[in-house]
Amino acid sequence: MKRMKRHSFWLVYAVFAGLTIATAKDQHWLLSEASYGWGKQLTWLVLVIFLVYTIYCSDKENFIRSLKKMYSFLWFRQIGIDLSLGLLMFDFLIYLHTGSFVTFLIWLVPLTLFGNLASLLYLAVNYDSILSHFL
């Protein structure tokens, strides 16, 4: 039963990723036409490697039990705050990219649930349009 709960979490991520890719504005969600097109493939590679490693970790250890053990350490709390601030800043980048506060609020949920797995997915799918803001 515990294994089923973990698998359902990854099923939710798969549905989220599928919806993100299906609703992407960029026609080529895997290929880039930008000056630094290799960055898109690199982002996808990092996302896939990080996803595989995260699934491996979730299969080997219970996330909640691990959090309970680590919570007593000050560094764990500092890293948690650091991660939260980083994800909030990335969500602000999403707001700047889309110009929509509603999108900011919508992406707050997957960023909270999946952390950098959500931010990497957003960056990979929207790479060209995000890059166009900087070049």
mmCIF file with all atom_site columns, C-alpha atoms in Angstrom:
data_model
loop_
_atom_site.group_PDB
_atom_site.id
_atom_site.type_symbol
_atom_site.label_atom_id
_atom_site.label_alt_id
_atom_site.label_comp_id
_atom_site.label_asym_id
_atom_site.label_entity_id
_atom_site.label_seq_id
_atom_site.pdbx_PDB_ins_code
_atom_site.Cartn_x
_atom_site.Cartn_y
_atom_site.Cartn_z
_atom_site.occupancy
_atom_site.B_iso_or_equiv
_atom_site.pdbx_formal_charge
_atom_site.auth_seq_id
_atom_site.auth_comp_id
_atom_site.auth_asym_id
_atom_site.auth_atom_id
_atom_site.pdbx_PDB_model_num
ATOM 1   C CA . MET A 1 1   ? 0.000  0.000  0.000   1.00 0.00 ? 1   MET A CA 1
ATOM 2   C CA . LYS A 1 2   ? 2.830  2.412  0.854   1.00 0.00 ? 2   LYS A CA 1
ATOM 3   C CA . ARG A 1 3   ? 4.442  1.688  -2.497  1.00 0.00 ? 3   ARG A CA 1
ATOM 4   C CA . MET A 1 4   ? 1.138  2.465  -4.216  1.00 0.00 ? 4   MET A CA 1
ATOM 5   C CA . LYS A 1 5   ? 1.004  5.916  -2.554  1.00 0.00 ? 5   LYS A CA 1
ATOM 6   C CA . ARG A 1 6   ? 4.504  6.697  -3.812  1.00 0.00 ? 6   ARG A CA 1
ATOM 7   C CA . HIS A 1 7   ? 3.588  5.573  -7.321  1.00 0.00 ? 7   HIS A CA 1
ATOM 8   C CA . SER A 1 8   ? 0.449  7.708  -7.288  1.00 0.00 ? 8   SER A CA 1
ATOM 9   C CA . PHE A 1 9   ? 2.595  10.761 -6.462  1.00 0.00 ? 9   PHE A CA 1
ATOM 10  C CA . TRP A 1 10  ? 4.660  10.086 -9.590  1.00 0.00 ? 10  TRP A CA 1
ATOM 11  C CA . LEU A 1 11  ? 1.490  9.515  -11.593 1.00 0.00 ? 11  LEU A CA 1
ATOM 12  C CA . VAL A 1 12  ? 0.369  13.017 -10.550 1.00 0.00 ? 12  VAL A CA 1
ATOM 13  C CA . TYR A 1 13  ? 3.739  14.362 -11.717 1.00 0.00 ? 13  TYR A CA 1
ATOM 14  C CA . ALA A 1 14  ? 3.388  12.521 -15.047 1.00 0.00 ? 14  ALA A CA 1
ATOM 15  C CA . VAL A 1 15  ? -0.078 14.029 -15.610 1.00 0.00 ? 15  VAL A CA 1
ATOM 16  C CA . PHE A 1 16  ? 1.238  17.475 -14.637 1.00 0.00 ? 16  PHE A CA 1
ATOM 17  C CA . ALA A 1 17  ? 4.210  17.121 -17.015 1.00 0.00 ? 17  ALA A CA 1
ATOM 18  C CA . GLY A 1 18  ? 1.958  15.889 -19.822 1.00 0.00 ? 18  GLY A CA 1
ATOM 19  C CA . LEU A 1 19  ? -0.407 18.834 -19.401 1.00 0.00 ? 19  LEU A CA 1
ATOM 20  C CA . THR A 1 20  ? 2.513  21.266 -19.267 1.00 0.00 ? 20  THR A CA 1
ATOM 21  C CA . ILE A 1 21  ? 3.972  19.894 -22.500 1.00 0.00 ? 21  ILE A CA 1
ATOM 22  C CA . ALA A 1 22  ? 0.575  19.686 -24.227 1.00 0.00 ? 22  ALA A CA 1
ATOM 23  C CA . THR A 1 23  ? -0.292 23.306 -23.434 1.00 0.00 ? 23  THR A CA 1
ATOM 24  C CA . ALA A 1 24  ? 3.143  24.729 -24.268 1.00 0.00 ? 24  ALA A CA 1
ATOM 25  C CA . LYS A 1 25  ? 3.215  27.741 -26.556 1.00 0.00 ? 25  LYS A CA 1
ATOM 26  C CA . ASP A 1 26  ? 6.492  26.683 -28.197 1.00 0.00 ? 26  ASP A CA 1
ATOM 27  C CA . GLN A 1 27  ? 5.807  24.384 -31.133 1.00 0.00 ? 27  GLN A CA 1
ATOM 28  C CA . HIS A 1 28  ? 9.012  22.419 -30.649 1.00 0.00 ? 28  HIS A CA 1
ATOM 29  C CA . TRP A 1 29  ? 9.039  21.517 -26.979 1.00 0.00 ? 29  TRP A CA 1
ATOM 30  C CA . LEU A 1 30  ? 12.146 19.347 -27.361 1.00 0.00 ? 30  LEU A CA 1
ATOM 31  C CA . LEU A 1 31  ? 14.110 21.248 -30.010 1.00 0.00 ? 31  LEU A CA 1
ATOM 32  C CA . SER A 1 32  ? 15.236 24.854 -29.861 1.00 0.00 ? 32  SER A CA 1
ATOM 33  C CA . GLU A 1 33  ? 15.584 27.442 -32.580 1.00 0.00 ? 33  GLU A CA 1
ATOM 34  C CA . ALA A 1 34  ? 17.335 29.961 -30.291 1.00 0.00 ? 34  ALA A CA 1
ATOM 35  C CA . SER A 1 35  ? 20.976 31.037 -30.409 1.00 0.00 ? 35  SER A CA 1
ATOM 36  C CA . TYR A 1 36  ? 21.776 28.868 -27.396 1.00 0.00 ? 36  TYR A CA 1
ATOM 37  C CA . GLY A 1 37  ? 19.622 25.932 -28.459 1.00 0.00 ? 37  GLY A CA 1
ATOM 38  C CA . TRP A 1 38  ? 21.870 23.379 -26.793 1.00 0.00 ? 38  TRP A CA 1
ATOM 39  C CA . GLY A 1 39  ? 20.665 24.766 -23.451 1.00 0.00 ? 39  GLY A CA 1
ATOM 40  C CA . LYS A 1 40  ? 17.208 23.353 -24.030 1.00 0.00 ? 40  LYS A CA 1
ATOM 41  C CA . GLN A 1 41  ? 18.535 19.831 -24.568 1.00 0.00 ? 41  GLN A CA 1
ATOM 42  C CA . LEU A 1 42  ? 20.799 20.268 -21.547 1.00 0.00 ? 42  LEU A CA 1
ATOM 43  C CA . THR A 1 43  ? 17.815 21.358 -19.433 1.00 0.00 ? 43  THR A CA 1
ATOM 44  C CA . TRP A 1 44  ? 15.842 18.291 -20.560 1.00 0.00 ? 44  TRP A CA 1
ATOM 45  C CA . LEU A 1 45  ? 18.826 16.051 -19.773 1.00 0.00 ? 45  LEU A CA 1
ATOM 46  C CA . VAL A 1 46  ? 19.214 17.531 -16.271 1.00 0.00 ? 46  VAL A CA 1
ATOM 47  C CA . LEU A 1 47  ? 15.462 17.164 -15.698 1.00 0.00 ? 47  LEU A CA 1
ATOM 48  C CA . VAL A 1 48  ? 15.442 13.494 -16.744 1.00 0.00 ? 48  VAL A CA 1
ATOM 49  C CA . ILE A 1 49  ? 18.517 12.634 -14.652 1.00 0.00 ? 49  ILE A CA 1
ATOM 50  C CA . PHE A 1 50  ? 17.141 14.484 -11.613 1.00 0.00 ? 50  PHE A CA 1
ATOM 51  C CA . LEU A 1 51  ? 13.722 12.845 -12.061 1.00 0.00 ? 51  LEU A CA 1
ATOM 52  C CA . VAL A 1 52  ? 15.218 9.345  -12.271 1.00 0.00 ? 52  VAL A CA 1
ATOM 53  C CA . TYR A 1 53  ? 17.357 9.993  -9.190  1.00 0.00 ? 53  TYR A CA 1
ATOM 54  C CA . THR A 1 54  ? 14.395 11.425 -7.255  1.00 0.00 ? 54  THR A CA 1
ATOM 55  C CA . ILE A 1 55  ? 12.215 8.424  -8.110  1.00 0.00 ? 55  ILE A CA 1
ATOM 56  C CA . TYR A 1 56  ? 15.064 6.125  -7.075  1.00 0.00 ? 56  TYR A CA 1
ATOM 57  C CA . CYS A 1 57  ? 15.368 7.957  -3.729  1.00 0.00 ? 57  CYS A CA 1
ATOM 58  C CA . SER A 1 58  ? 11.615 7.842  -3.126  1.00 0.00 ? 58  SER A CA 1
ATOM 59  C CA . ASP A 1 59  ? 11.679 4.106  -3.776  1.00 0.00 ? 59  ASP A CA 1
ATOM 60  C CA . LYS A 1 60  ? 14.526 3.525  -1.291  1.00 0.00 ? 60  LYS A CA 1
ATOM 61  C CA . GLU A 1 61  ? 13.489 5.815  1.579   1.00 0.00 ? 61  GLU A CA 1
ATOM 62  C CA . ASN A 1 62  ? 10.323 7.270  3.007   1.00 0.00 ? 62  ASN A CA 1
ATOM 63  C CA . PHE A 1 63  ? 10.331 11.029 2.409   1.00 0.00 ? 63  PHE A CA 1
ATOM 64  C CA . ILE A 1 64  ? 8.263  11.982 5.482   1.00 0.00 ? 64  ILE A CA 1
ATOM 65  C CA . ARG A 1 65  ? 10.294 9.767  7.824   1.00 0.00 ? 65  ARG A CA 1
ATOM 66  C CA . SER A 1 66  ? 13.507 11.295 6.460   1.00 0.00 ? 66  SER A CA 1
ATOM 67  C CA . LEU A 1 67  ? 12.149 14.811 7.026   1.00 0.00 ? 67  LEU A CA 1
ATOM 68  C CA . LYS A 1 68  ? 11.330 13.990 10.639  1.00 0.00 ? 68  LYS A CA 1
ATOM 69  C CA . LYS A 1 69  ? 14.905 12.795 11.239  1.00 0.00 ? 69  LYS A CA 1
ATOM 70  C CA . MET A 1 70  ? 16.528 15.793 9.577   1.00 0.00 ? 70  MET A CA 1
ATOM 71  C CA . TYR A 1 71  ? 14.242 18.493 11.032  1.00 0.00 ? 71  TYR A CA 1
ATOM 72  C CA . SER A 1 72  ? 16.253 18.738 14.245  1.00 0.00 ? 72  SER A CA 1
ATOM 73  C CA . PHE A 1 73  ? 19.289 20.034 12.315  1.00 0.00 ? 73  PHE A CA 1
ATOM 74  C CA . LEU A 1 74  ? 19.557 23.795 11.811  1.00 0.00 ? 74  LEU A CA 1
ATOM 75  C CA . TRP A 1 75  ? 21.102 23.287 8.381   1.00 0.00 ? 75  TRP A CA 1
ATOM 76  C CA . PHE A 1 76  ? 18.045 21.341 7.256   1.00 0.00 ? 76  PHE A CA 1
ATOM 77  C CA . ARG A 1 77  ? 15.838 24.307 8.128   1.00 0.00 ? 77  ARG A CA 1
ATOM 78  C CA . GLN A 1 78  ? 18.215 26.720 6.389   1.00 0.00 ? 78  GLN A CA 1
ATOM 79  C CA . ILE A 1 79  ? 18.252 24.563 3.249   1.00 0.00 ? 79  ILE A CA 1
ATOM 80  C CA . GLY A 1 80  ? 14.448 24.342 3.381   1.00 0.00 ? 80  GLY A CA 1
ATOM 81  C CA . ILE A 1 81  ? 14.138 28.123 3.559   1.00 0.00 ? 81  ILE A CA 1
ATOM 82  C CA . ASP A 1 82  ? 16.706 28.483 0.781   1.00 0.00 ? 82  ASP A CA 1
ATOM 83  C CA . LEU A 1 83  ? 14.789 26.058 -1.459  1.00 0.00 ? 83  LEU A CA 1
ATOM 84  C CA . SER A 1 84  ? 11.493 27.811 -0.722  1.00 0.00 ? 84  SER A CA 1
ATOM 85  C CA . LEU A 1 85  ? 12.935 31.230 -1.568  1.00 0.00 ? 85  LEU A CA 1
ATOM 86  C CA . GLY A 1 86  ? 14.471 29.878 -4.763  1.00 0.00 ? 86  GLY A CA 1
ATOM 87  C CA . LEU A 1 87  ? 11.181 28.327 -5.866  1.00 0.00 ? 87  LEU A CA 1
ATOM 88  C CA . LEU A 1 88  ? 9.307  31.524 -5.034  1.00 0.00 ? 88  LEU A CA 1
ATOM 89  C CA . MET A 1 89  ? 11.809 33.511 -7.120  1.00 0.00 ? 89  MET A CA 1
ATOM 90  C CA . PHE A 1 90  ? 11.345 31.057 -9.989  1.00 0.00 ? 90  PHE A CA 1
ATOM 91  C CA . ASP A 1 91  ? 7.581  31.471 -9.665  1.00 0.00 ? 91  ASP A CA 1
ATOM 92  C CA . PHE A 1 92  ? 8.132  35.229 -9.936  1.00 0.00 ? 92  PHE A CA 1
ATOM 93  C CA . LEU A 1 93  ? 10.096 34.554 -13.143 1.00 0.00 ? 93  LEU A CA 1
ATOM 94  C CA . ILE A 1 94  ? 7.052  32.643 -14.401 1.00 0.00 ? 94  ILE A CA 1
ATOM 95  C CA . TYR A 1 95  ? 4.936  35.690 -13.579 1.00 0.00 ? 95  TYR A CA 1
ATOM 96  C CA . LEU A 1 96  ? 7.350  37.956 -15.482 1.00 0.00 ? 96  LEU A CA 1
ATOM 97  C CA . HIS A 1 97  ? 7.368  35.513 -18.404 1.00 0.00 ? 97  HIS A CA 1
ATOM 98  C CA . THR A 1 98  ? 3.590  35.157 -18.668 1.00 0.00 ? 98  THR A CA 1
ATOM 99  C CA . GLY A 1 99  ? 2.462  38.481 -17.213 1.00 0.00 ? 99  GLY A CA 1
ATOM 100 C CA . SER A 1 100 ? -0.300 36.656 -15.379 1.00 0.00 ? 100 SER A CA 1
ATOM 101 C CA . PHE A 1 101 ? -0.778 36.620 -11.614 1.00 0.00 ? 101 PHE A CA 1
ATOM 102 C CA . VAL A 1 102 ? -3.195 33.686 -12.061 1.00 0.00 ? 102 VAL A CA 1
ATOM 103 C CA . THR A 1 103 ? -0.410 31.678 -13.700 1.00 0.00 ? 103 THR A CA 1
ATOM 104 C CA . PHE A 1 104 ? 1.852  32.647 -10.788 1.00 0.00 ? 104 PHE A CA 1
ATOM 105 C CA . LEU A 1 105 ? -0.712 31.221 -8.344  1.00 0.00 ? 105 LEU A CA 1
ATOM 106 C CA . ILE A 1 106 ? -1.315 28.090 -10.428 1.00 0.00 ? 106 ILE A CA 1
ATOM 107 C CA . TRP A 1 107 ? 2.403  27.284 -10.666 1.00 0.00 ? 107 TRP A CA 1
ATOM 108 C CA . LEU A 1 108 ? 2.823  27.822 -6.927  1.00 0.00 ? 108 LEU A CA 1
ATOM 109 C CA . VAL A 1 109 ? 1.127  24.450 -6.342  1.00 0.00 ? 109 VAL A CA 1
ATOM 110 C CA . PRO A 1 110 ? 3.389  22.231 -8.512  1.00 0.00 ? 110 PRO A CA 1
ATOM 111 C CA . LEU A 1 111 ? 6.471  24.144 -7.397  1.00 0.00 ? 111 LEU A CA 1
ATOM 112 C CA . THR A 1 112 ? 5.523  23.440 -3.789  1.00 0.00 ? 112 THR A CA 1
ATOM 113 C CA . LEU A 1 113 ? 4.767  19.766 -4.484  1.00 0.00 ? 113 LEU A CA 1
ATOM 114 C CA . PHE A 1 114 ? 7.566  18.888 -6.894  1.00 0.00 ? 114 PHE A CA 1
ATOM 115 C CA . GLY A 1 115 ? 10.191 21.569 -6.240  1.00 0.00 ? 115 GLY A CA 1
ATOM 116 C CA . ASN A 1 116 ? 12.822 21.861 -8.913  1.00 0.00 ? 116 ASN A CA 1
ATOM 117 C CA . LEU A 1 117 ? 11.267 19.045 -10.929 1.00 0.00 ? 117 LEU A CA 1
ATOM 118 C CA . ALA A 1 118 ? 8.522  21.572 -11.745 1.00 0.00 ? 118 ALA A CA 1
ATOM 119 C CA . SER A 1 119 ? 10.875 24.505 -12.344 1.00 0.00 ? 119 SER A CA 1
ATOM 120 C CA . LEU A 1 120 ? 13.119 22.458 -14.650 1.00 0.00 ? 120 LEU A CA 1
ATOM 121 C CA . LEU A 1 121 ? 10.061 21.304 -16.587 1.00 0.00 ? 121 LEU A CA 1
ATOM 122 C CA . TYR A 1 122 ? 8.836  24.879 -17.014 1.00 0.00 ? 122 TYR A CA 1
ATOM 123 C CA . LEU A 1 123 ? 12.280 26.018 -18.148 1.00 0.00 ? 123 LEU A CA 1
ATOM 124 C CA . ALA A 1 124 ? 12.671 23.122 -20.590 1.00 0.00 ? 124 ALA A CA 1
ATOM 125 C CA . VAL A 1 125 ? 9.239  23.593 -22.153 1.00 0.00 ? 125 VAL A CA 1
ATOM 126 C CA . ASN A 1 126 ? 9.436  27.390 -22.383 1.00 0.00 ? 126 ASN A CA 1
ATOM 127 C CA . TYR A 1 127 ? 13.173 27.702 -23.017 1.00 0.00 ? 127 TYR A CA 1
ATOM 128 C CA . ASP A 1 128 ? 13.032 29.683 -26.289 1.00 0.00 ? 128 ASP A CA 1
ATOM 129 C CA . SER A 1 129 ? 10.530 32.260 -25.095 1.00 0.00 ? 129 SER A CA 1
ATOM 130 C CA . ILE A 1 130 ? 12.315 32.736 -21.762 1.00 0.00 ? 130 ILE A CA 1
ATOM 131 C CA . LEU A 1 131 ? 15.656 33.089 -23.546 1.00 0.00 ? 131 LEU A CA 1
ATOM 132 C CA . SER A 1 132 ? 14.179 35.666 -25.933 1.00 0.00 ? 132 SER A CA 1
ATOM 133 C CA . HIS A 1 133 ? 13.559 37.952 -22.950 1.00 0.00 ? 133 HIS A CA 1
ATOM 134 C CA . PHE A 1 134 ? 17.281 38.004 -22.172 1.00 0.00 ? 134 PHE A CA 1
ATOM 135 C CA . LEU A 1 135 ? 18.760 38.226 -25.678 1.00 0.00 ? 135 LEU A CA 1
#
